[in-house]
Amino acid sequence: MSLVGALPFLKPRFSPSVSPGRQRRHTLPASEFRPLNTQDAISVFEIEKEAFISVSGDCPLHLDEVRHFLTLCPELSMGWFEEGRLVAFIIGSQWDQDRLTLDALTLHKPKGSTVHIHVLAVHRTFRQQGKGPILMWRYLQYLRCLPYVRRAVLMCEDFLVPFYQKSGFKVQGRCSITVASLTFTEMQYPVRGHALMRRNSEAIGFPQTVLLLEEPIQRSESALLLEEQTQRTEPEPADV
């Protein structure tokens, strides 16, 4: 599978060709979005462990599972790096059933049309800055560029349901999976908008089609940051 068409969602937010002296003072540090790889696994796990252990007592993915999915389907992960440092990430895999089962926690189903989002986490130093919603938004837009994806699903504890609802996820009901005494809500997000790109990909060139979306991406990220600033008084989940 080629990721060329999805490059706008993974490239740096600011062009490295612009000299620092010409950048405006309010410009954020150089940021990069890219798929994760096994070399990122330890950094991923350190962020995940700190985010989840104190809240839930366990991690969605252990280190060997992080490496497992970053080996099988790195294209379904996304890391946000600032000046080379991992500050937030998402890891997903493909799934081929309507609802999640225990197998979904460890298996990658390459023929599935559903992306199971295993984990979203933000480094503690970078929380309360709106990075969780921005990363999720960019990831969902990236999924629109993958022609085999029809929806994204996840399972979360009840206190995280409002956070994911703000990103457009809808509640499907109680999840059949339990971990120790923890129960979860299953949520889904329909991935729409890439059917036209699939039909016209040979005629007009898939990369060119996606490039048209880059400016709206940056505008939407600015809107998300503004919304986070105006709603800062609301409690934000520790891991996002």
PDB file of C-alpha atoms in Angstrom:
ATOM      1  CA  MET A   1       0.000   0.000   0.000  1.00  0.00           C
ATOM      2  CA  SER A   2       1.332   3.434  -0.920  1.00  0.00           C
ATOM      3  CA  LEU A   3       1.225   6.299   1.564  1.00  0.00           C
ATOM      4  CA  VAL A   4       2.032   8.972  -1.024  1.00  0.00           C
ATOM      5  CA  GLY A   5      -1.541  10.229  -1.072  1.00  0.00           C
ATOM      6  CA  ALA A   6      -1.526  10.682   2.691  1.00  0.00           C
ATOM      7  CA  LEU A   7       1.711  12.671   2.924  1.00  0.00           C
ATOM      8  CA  PRO A   8       0.002  16.029   3.615  1.00  0.00           C
ATOM      9  CA  PHE A   9      -1.285  14.598   6.901  1.00  0.00           C
ATOM     10  CA  LEU A  10       2.157  13.388   7.940  1.00  0.00           C
ATOM     11  CA  LYS A  11       4.477  16.165   6.793  1.00  0.00           C
ATOM     12  CA  PRO A  12       5.851  18.905   9.063  1.00  0.00           C
ATOM     13  CA  ARG A  13       3.382  21.649   9.890  1.00  0.00           C
ATOM     14  CA  PHE A  14       5.984  24.311   9.078  1.00  0.00           C
ATOM     15  CA  SER A  15       8.308  24.309   6.122  1.00  0.00           C
ATOM     16  CA  PRO A  16      11.976  23.837   7.125  1.00  0.00           C
ATOM     17  CA  SER A  17      12.965  26.049   4.186  1.00  0.00           C
ATOM     18  CA  VAL A  18      11.710  29.149   6.027  1.00  0.00           C
ATOM     19  CA  SER A  19      14.507  30.687   8.045  1.00  0.00           C
ATOM     20  CA  PRO A  20      13.808  31.259  11.774  1.00  0.00           C
ATOM     21  CA  GLY A  21      14.270  34.989  11.280  1.00  0.00           C
ATOM     22  CA  ARG A  22      11.391  35.093   8.819  1.00  0.00           C
ATOM     23  CA  GLN A  23       8.958  33.110  10.996  1.00  0.00           C
ATOM     24  CA  ARG A  24       6.475  35.005  13.093  1.00  0.00           C
ATOM     25  CA  ARG A  25       7.154  35.070  16.790  1.00  0.00           C
ATOM     26  CA  HIS A  26       4.038  33.106  17.654  1.00  0.00           C
ATOM     27  CA  THR A  27       5.022  30.190  15.388  1.00  0.00           C
ATOM     28  CA  LEU A  28       5.045  26.875  17.244  1.00  0.00           C
ATOM     29  CA  PRO A  29       8.240  24.781  17.408  1.00  0.00           C
ATOM     30  CA  ALA A  30       8.873  22.682  14.296  1.00  0.00           C
ATOM     31  CA  SER A  31       6.407  19.796  14.307  1.00  0.00           C
ATOM     32  CA  GLU A  32       6.339  16.552  12.384  1.00  0.00           C
ATOM     33  CA  PHE A  33       3.623  13.952  11.998  1.00  0.00           C
ATOM     34  CA  ARG A  34       4.755  10.540  10.785  1.00  0.00           C
ATOM     35  CA  PRO A  35       4.017   6.825  11.143  1.00  0.00           C
ATOM     36  CA  LEU A  36       5.761   5.222  14.089  1.00  0.00           C
ATOM     37  CA  ASN A  37       8.252   2.372  13.807  1.00  0.00           C
ATOM     38  CA  THR A  38       9.727  -0.189  16.176  1.00  0.00           C
ATOM     39  CA  GLN A  39      12.541   2.213  17.086  1.00  0.00           C
ATOM     40  CA  ASP A  40       9.876   4.477  18.614  1.00  0.00           C
ATOM     41  CA  ALA A  41       8.423   1.659  20.742  1.00  0.00           C
ATOM     42  CA  ILE A  42      10.200   2.481  24.005  1.00  0.00           C
ATOM     43  CA  SER A  43       9.289   6.182  23.820  1.00  0.00           C
ATOM     44  CA  VAL A  44       5.700   5.204  23.030  1.00  0.00           C
ATOM     45  CA  PHE A  45       5.486   2.827  25.958  1.00  0.00           C
ATOM     46  CA  GLU A  46       7.005   5.303  28.427  1.00  0.00           C
ATOM     47  CA  ILE A  47       4.355   7.894  27.542  1.00  0.00           C
ATOM     48  CA  GLU A  48       1.572   5.308  27.609  1.00  0.00           C
ATOM     49  CA  LYS A  49       2.687   3.829  30.934  1.00  0.00           C
ATOM     50  CA  GLU A  50       2.799   7.198  32.662  1.00  0.00           C
ATOM     51  CA  ALA A  51      -0.584   8.204  31.227  1.00  0.00           C
ATOM     52  CA  PHE A  52      -2.558   5.080  32.027  1.00  0.00           C
ATOM     53  CA  ILE A  53      -1.065   3.260  35.026  1.00  0.00           C
ATOM     54  CA  SER A  54      -2.059   5.927  37.538  1.00  0.00           C
ATOM     55  CA  VAL A  55      -5.587   6.168  36.104  1.00  0.00           C
ATOM     56  CA  SER A  56      -6.532   2.624  35.091  1.00  0.00           C
ATOM     57  CA  GLY A  57      -3.814   0.490  36.638  1.00  0.00           C
ATOM     58  CA  ASP A  58      -2.821  -0.994  33.269  1.00  0.00           C
ATOM     59  CA  CYS A  59      -1.813   0.008  29.742  1.00  0.00           C
ATOM     60  CA  PRO A  60      -3.880  -0.612  26.603  1.00  0.00           C
ATOM     61  CA  LEU A  61      -0.723  -2.011  24.969  1.00  0.00           C
ATOM     62  CA  HIS A  62       2.315  -3.507  26.659  1.00  0.00           C
ATOM     63  CA  LEU A  63       5.757  -2.999  25.143  1.00  0.00           C
ATOM     64  CA  ASP A  64       5.753  -6.272  23.201  1.00  0.00           C
ATOM     65  CA  GLU A  65       2.306  -5.409  21.826  1.00  0.00           C
ATOM     66  CA  VAL A  66       3.460  -1.946  20.799  1.00  0.00           C
ATOM     67  CA  ARG A  67       6.318  -3.538  18.861  1.00  0.00           C
ATOM     68  CA  HIS A  68       3.893  -6.133  17.452  1.00  0.00           C
ATOM     69  CA  PHE A  69       1.571  -3.555  15.877  1.00  0.00           C
ATOM     70  CA  LEU A  70       4.367  -1.235  14.772  1.00  0.00           C
ATOM     71  CA  THR A  71       5.828  -4.204  12.904  1.00  0.00           C
ATOM     72  CA  LEU A  72       2.580  -5.418  11.321  1.00  0.00           C
ATOM     73  CA  CYS A  73       0.847  -2.126  10.501  1.00  0.00           C
ATOM     74  CA  PRO A  74       3.017   0.946  11.134  1.00  0.00           C
ATOM     75  CA  GLU A  75       0.951   2.859   8.554  1.00  0.00           C
ATOM     76  CA  LEU A  76      -1.976   2.815  11.018  1.00  0.00           C
ATOM     77  CA  SER A  77       0.019   4.669  13.659  1.00  0.00           C
ATOM     78  CA  MET A  78       0.766   8.364  13.903  1.00  0.00           C
ATOM     79  CA  GLY A  79       3.322  10.137  16.053  1.00  0.00           C
ATOM     80  CA  TRP A  80       3.528  13.852  16.744  1.00  0.00           C
ATOM     81  CA  PHE A  81       7.126  14.977  17.150  1.00  0.00           C
ATOM     82  CA  GLU A  82       8.306  18.406  18.235  1.00  0.00           C
ATOM     83  CA  GLU A  83      11.968  19.122  17.616  1.00  0.00           C
ATOM     84  CA  GLY A  84      12.508  15.388  17.273  1.00  0.00           C
ATOM     85  CA  ARG A  85      10.778  14.490  20.547  1.00  0.00           C
ATOM     86  CA  LEU A  86       7.681  12.294  20.612  1.00  0.00           C
ATOM     87  CA  VAL A  87       4.915  14.243  22.334  1.00  0.00           C
ATOM     88  CA  ALA A  88       1.762  12.326  21.366  1.00  0.00           C
ATOM     89  CA  PHE A  89       0.781   9.236  19.399  1.00  0.00           C
ATOM     90  CA  ILE A  90      -1.986   6.968  18.151  1.00  0.00           C
ATOM     91  CA  ILE A  91      -1.649   3.269  17.370  1.00  0.00           C
ATOM     92  CA  GLY A  92      -4.258   1.378  15.346  1.00  0.00           C
ATOM     93  CA  SER A  93      -4.738  -1.892  13.500  1.00  0.00           C
ATOM     94  CA  GLN A  94      -7.262  -3.350  11.071  1.00  0.00           C
ATOM     95  CA  TRP A  95     -10.302  -5.264  12.252  1.00  0.00           C
ATOM     96  CA  ASP A  96     -12.905  -7.239  10.318  1.00  0.00           C
ATOM     97  CA  GLN A  97     -15.986  -7.523  12.533  1.00  0.00           C
ATOM     98  CA  ASP A  98     -18.848  -5.212  13.492  1.00  0.00           C
ATOM     99  CA  ARG A  99     -17.946  -5.199  17.179  1.00  0.00           C
ATOM    100  CA  LEU A 100     -14.721  -5.582  19.094  1.00  0.00           C
ATOM    101  CA  THR A 101     -13.831  -8.888  20.730  1.00  0.00           C
ATOM    102  CA  LEU A 102     -10.836 -10.024  22.780  1.00  0.00           C
ATOM    103  CA  ASP A 103      -9.029 -10.930  19.555  1.00  0.00           C
ATOM    104  CA  ALA A 104      -9.109  -7.266  18.546  1.00  0.00           C
ATOM    105  CA  LEU A 105      -6.667  -6.472  21.353  1.00  0.00           C
ATOM    106  CA  THR A 106      -3.868  -8.489  19.778  1.00  0.00           C
ATOM    107  CA  LEU A 107      -4.729  -9.265  16.142  1.00  0.00           C
ATOM    108  CA  HIS A 108      -4.279  -7.284  12.943  1.00  0.00           C
ATOM    109  CA  LYS A 109      -6.767  -8.274  10.219  1.00  0.00           C
ATOM    110  CA  PRO A 110      -5.310  -6.997   6.908  1.00  0.00           C
ATOM    111  CA  LYS A 111      -8.549  -7.620   5.000  1.00  0.00           C
ATOM    112  CA  GLY A 112     -10.695  -5.673   7.436  1.00  0.00           C
ATOM    113  CA  SER A 113     -12.274  -2.317   6.598  1.00  0.00           C
ATOM    114  CA  THR A 114     -12.300  -1.102  10.209  1.00  0.00           C
ATOM    115  CA  VAL A 115      -9.409   0.565  12.012  1.00  0.00           C
ATOM    116  CA  HIS A 116      -9.296  -0.279  15.705  1.00  0.00           C
ATOM    117  CA  ILE A 117      -7.651   2.579  17.593  1.00  0.00           C
ATOM    118  CA  HIS A 118      -5.858   0.909  20.479  1.00  0.00           C
ATOM    119  CA  VAL A 119      -4.448   3.948  22.222  1.00  0.00           C
ATOM    120  CA  LEU A 120      -4.106   7.718  22.107  1.00  0.00           C
ATOM    121  CA  ALA A 121      -1.719   9.269  24.611  1.00  0.00           C
ATOM    122  CA  VAL A 122       0.040  12.597  25.151  1.00  0.00           C
ATOM    123  CA  HIS A 123       3.285  13.191  27.042  1.00  0.00           C
ATOM    124  CA  ARG A 124       2.583  14.716  30.462  1.00  0.00           C
ATOM    125  CA  THR A 125       4.613  17.848  29.647  1.00  0.00           C
ATOM    126  CA  PHE A 126       2.382  18.611  26.658  1.00  0.00           C
ATOM    127  CA  ARG A 127      -1.079  17.983  28.118  1.00  0.00           C
ATOM    128  CA  GLN A 128      -3.761  20.640  28.498  1.00  0.00           C
ATOM    129  CA  GLN A 129      -2.603  22.148  25.189  1.00  0.00           C
ATOM    130  CA  GLY A 130      -5.232  20.624  22.896  1.00  0.00           C
ATOM    131  CA  LYS A 131      -2.813  18.166  21.319  1.00  0.00           C
ATOM    132  CA  GLY A 132      -5.065  15.142  21.842  1.00  0.00           C
ATOM    133  CA  PRO A 133      -7.986  16.495  19.786  1.00  0.00           C
ATOM    134  CA  ILE A 134      -5.660  17.850  17.073  1.00  0.00           C
ATOM    135  CA  LEU A 135      -3.824  14.540  16.717  1.00  0.00           C
ATOM    136  CA  MET A 136      -7.086  12.595  16.584  1.00  0.00           C
ATOM    137  CA  TRP A 137      -8.512  14.983  13.960  1.00  0.00           C
ATOM    138  CA  ARG A 138      -5.402  14.677  11.794  1.00  0.00           C
ATOM    139  CA  TYR A 139      -5.406  10.889  12.172  1.00  0.00           C
ATOM    140  CA  LEU A 140      -9.046  10.627  11.090  1.00  0.00           C
ATOM    141  CA  GLN A 141      -8.349  12.806   8.064  1.00  0.00           C
ATOM    142  CA  TYR A 142      -5.393  10.582   7.251  1.00  0.00           C
ATOM    143  CA  LEU A 143      -7.678   7.520   7.369  1.00  0.00           C
ATOM    144  CA  ARG A 144      -9.810   9.143   4.657  1.00  0.00           C
ATOM    145  CA  CYS A 145      -6.839   8.735   2.328  1.00  0.00           C
ATOM    146  CA  LEU A 146      -6.739   4.955   2.837  1.00  0.00           C
ATOM    147  CA  PRO A 147      -9.284   3.535   0.379  1.00  0.00           C
ATOM    148  CA  TYR A 148      -9.890   0.322   2.323  1.00  0.00           C
ATOM    149  CA  VAL A 149     -10.985   2.080   5.536  1.00  0.00           C
ATOM    150  CA  ARG A 150     -14.708   2.499   6.186  1.00  0.00           C
ATOM    151  CA  ARG A 151     -14.751   3.343   9.883  1.00  0.00           C
ATOM    152  CA  ALA A 152     -12.679   3.707  13.033  1.00  0.00           C
ATOM    153  CA  VAL A 153     -13.613   2.117  16.357  1.00  0.00           C
ATOM    154  CA  LEU A 154     -12.282   2.275  19.891  1.00  0.00           C
ATOM    155  CA  MET A 155     -13.143   1.252  23.425  1.00  0.00           C
ATOM    156  CA  CYS A 156     -12.760   3.621  26.354  1.00  0.00           C
ATOM    157  CA  GLU A 157     -13.739   4.108  29.964  1.00  0.00           C
ATOM    158  CA  ASP A 158     -16.923   6.061  30.544  1.00  0.00           C
ATOM    159  CA  PHE A 159     -15.188   9.270  31.645  1.00  0.00           C
ATOM    160  CA  LEU A 160     -13.494   9.520  28.217  1.00  0.00           C
ATOM    161  CA  VAL A 161     -16.725   9.253  26.210  1.00  0.00           C
ATOM    162  CA  PRO A 162     -17.287  13.064  26.042  1.00  0.00           C
ATOM    163  CA  PHE A 163     -13.729  13.590  24.794  1.00  0.00           C
ATOM    164  CA  TYR A 164     -14.174  11.198  21.873  1.00  0.00           C
ATOM    165  CA  GLN A 165     -17.664  12.512  21.145  1.00  0.00           C
ATOM    166  CA  LYS A 166     -16.082  15.928  20.517  1.00  0.00           C
ATOM    167  CA  SER A 167     -13.966  14.225  17.847  1.00  0.00           C
ATOM    168  CA  GLY A 168     -17.085  12.865  16.141  1.00  0.00           C
ATOM    169  CA  PHE A 169     -17.279   9.360  17.612  1.00  0.00           C
ATOM    170  CA  LYS A 170     -20.694   7.864  18.400  1.00  0.00           C
ATOM    171  CA  VAL A 171     -21.487   5.404  21.163  1.00  0.00           C
ATOM    172  CA  GLN A 172     -22.206   1.878  19.951  1.00  0.00           C
ATOM    173  CA  GLY A 173     -22.947   0.469  23.382  1.00  0.00           C
ATOM    174  CA  ARG A 174     -21.187  -1.477  26.078  1.00  0.00           C
ATOM    175  CA  CYS A 175     -18.069  -3.288  24.915  1.00  0.00           C
ATOM    176  CA  SER A 176     -17.937  -7.044  25.435  1.00  0.00           C
ATOM    177  CA  ILE A 177     -14.297  -6.754  26.509  1.00  0.00           C
ATOM    178  CA  THR A 178     -13.412  -6.326  30.161  1.00  0.00           C
ATOM    179  CA  VAL A 179      -9.981  -5.989  31.729  1.00  0.00           C
ATOM    180  CA  ALA A 180      -9.969  -7.052  35.377  1.00  0.00           C
ATOM    181  CA  SER A 181     -12.721  -4.907  36.929  1.00  0.00           C
ATOM    182  CA  LEU A 182     -12.692  -2.318  34.127  1.00  0.00           C
ATOM    183  CA  THR A 183     -15.590  -2.057  31.699  1.00  0.00           C
ATOM    184  CA  PHE A 184     -15.641  -0.027  28.495  1.00  0.00           C
ATOM    185  CA  THR A 185     -17.875   1.826  26.081  1.00  0.00           C
ATOM    186  CA  GLU A 186     -17.446   1.009  22.397  1.00  0.00           C
ATOM    187  CA  MET A 187     -17.484   3.951  19.985  1.00  0.00           C
ATOM    188  CA  GLN A 188     -17.228   4.328  16.221  1.00  0.00           C
ATOM    189  CA  TYR A 189     -16.482   6.994  13.656  1.00  0.00           C
ATOM    190  CA  PRO A 190     -17.628   6.578  10.018  1.00  0.00           C
ATOM    191  CA  VAL A 191     -14.772   7.383   7.641  1.00  0.00           C
ATOM    192  CA  ARG A 192     -16.320   9.257   4.744  1.00  0.00           C
ATOM    193  CA  GLY A 193     -15.133  11.447   1.914  1.00  0.00           C
ATOM    194  CA  HIS A 194     -12.630   9.305   0.050  1.00  0.00           C
ATOM    195  CA  ALA A 195     -14.979   7.484  -2.372  1.00  0.00           C
ATOM    196  CA  LEU A 196     -14.532  10.212  -5.024  1.00  0.00           C
ATOM    197  CA  MET A 197     -10.773  10.075  -4.590  1.00  0.00           C
ATOM    198  CA  ARG A 198     -10.815   6.309  -5.073  1.00  0.00           C
ATOM    199  CA  ARG A 199     -12.857   6.539  -8.264  1.00  0.00           C
ATOM    200  CA  ASN A 200     -10.746   9.312  -9.731  1.00  0.00           C
ATOM    201  CA  SER A 201      -7.362   8.274  -8.396  1.00  0.00           C
ATOM    202  CA  GLU A 202      -6.096   7.044 -11.763  1.00  0.00           C
ATOM    203  CA  ALA A 203      -7.573   9.896 -13.764  1.00  0.00           C
ATOM    204  CA  ILE A 204      -6.541  12.896 -11.679  1.00  0.00           C
ATOM    205  CA  GLY A 205      -3.811  11.518  -9.443  1.00  0.00           C
ATOM    206  CA  PHE A 206      -4.503  10.639  -5.824  1.00  0.00           C
ATOM    207  CA  PRO A 207      -1.676  12.768  -4.336  1.00  0.00           C
ATOM    208  CA  GLN A 208      -2.874  15.921  -6.088  1.00  0.00           C
ATOM    209  CA  THR A 209      -6.386  15.387  -4.769  1.00  0.00           C
ATOM    210  CA  VAL A 210      -5.212  15.103  -1.196  1.00  0.00           C
ATOM    211  CA  LEU A 211      -2.902  18.095  -1.489  1.00  0.00           C
ATOM    212  CA  LEU A 212      -5.980  20.267  -1.913  1.00  0.00           C
ATOM    213  CA  LEU A 213      -6.919  19.419   1.679  1.00  0.00           C
ATOM    214  CA  GLU A 214      -3.730  20.695   3.338  1.00  0.00           C
ATOM    215  CA  GLU A 215      -4.867  24.307   3.816  1.00  0.00           C
ATOM    216  CA  PRO A 216      -8.219  23.292   5.391  1.00  0.00           C
ATOM    217  CA  ILE A 217      -6.246  21.003   7.727  1.00  0.00           C
ATOM    218  CA  GLN A 218      -4.193  23.876   9.082  1.00  0.00           C
ATOM    219  CA  ARG A 219      -7.263  26.095   9.443  1.00  0.00           C
ATOM    220  CA  SER A 220      -9.118  23.349  11.326  1.00  0.00           C
ATOM    221  CA  GLU A 221      -6.156  22.806  13.653  1.00  0.00           C
ATOM    222  CA  SER A 222      -6.184  26.516  14.488  1.00  0.00           C
ATOM    223  CA  ALA A 223      -9.913  26.285  15.220  1.00  0.00           C
ATOM    224  CA  LEU A 224      -9.329  23.307  17.522  1.00  0.00           C
ATOM    225  CA  LEU A 225      -6.641  25.203  19.429  1.00  0.00           C
ATOM    226  CA  LEU A 226      -8.967  28.197  19.828  1.00  0.00           C
ATOM    227  CA  GLU A 227     -11.773  25.944  21.089  1.00  0.00           C
ATOM    228  CA  GLU A 228      -9.430  24.329  23.610  1.00  0.00           C
ATOM    229  CA  GLN A 229      -8.375  27.749  24.915  1.00  0.00           C
ATOM    230  CA  THR A 230     -11.979  28.886  25.385  1.00  0.00           C
ATOM    231  CA  GLN A 231     -12.946  25.618  27.123  1.00  0.00           C
ATOM    232  CA  ARG A 232      -9.822  25.257  29.272  1.00  0.00           C
ATOM    233  CA  THR A 233     -11.927  25.309  32.448  1.00  0.00           C
ATOM    234  CA  GLU A 234     -13.461  21.927  31.529  1.00  0.00           C
ATOM    235  CA  PRO A 235     -11.722  18.836  32.937  1.00  0.00           C
ATOM    236  CA  GLU A 236      -9.490  17.136  30.377  1.00  0.00           C
ATOM    237  CA  PRO A 237      -8.610  13.418  30.533  1.00  0.00           C
ATOM    238  CA  ALA A 238      -5.135  12.828  31.912  1.00  0.00           C
ATOM    239  CA  ASP A 239      -4.027  10.917  28.860  1.00  0.00           C
ATOM    240  CA  VAL A 240      -5.162  13.377  26.204  1.00  0.00           C
TER     241      VAL A 240
END
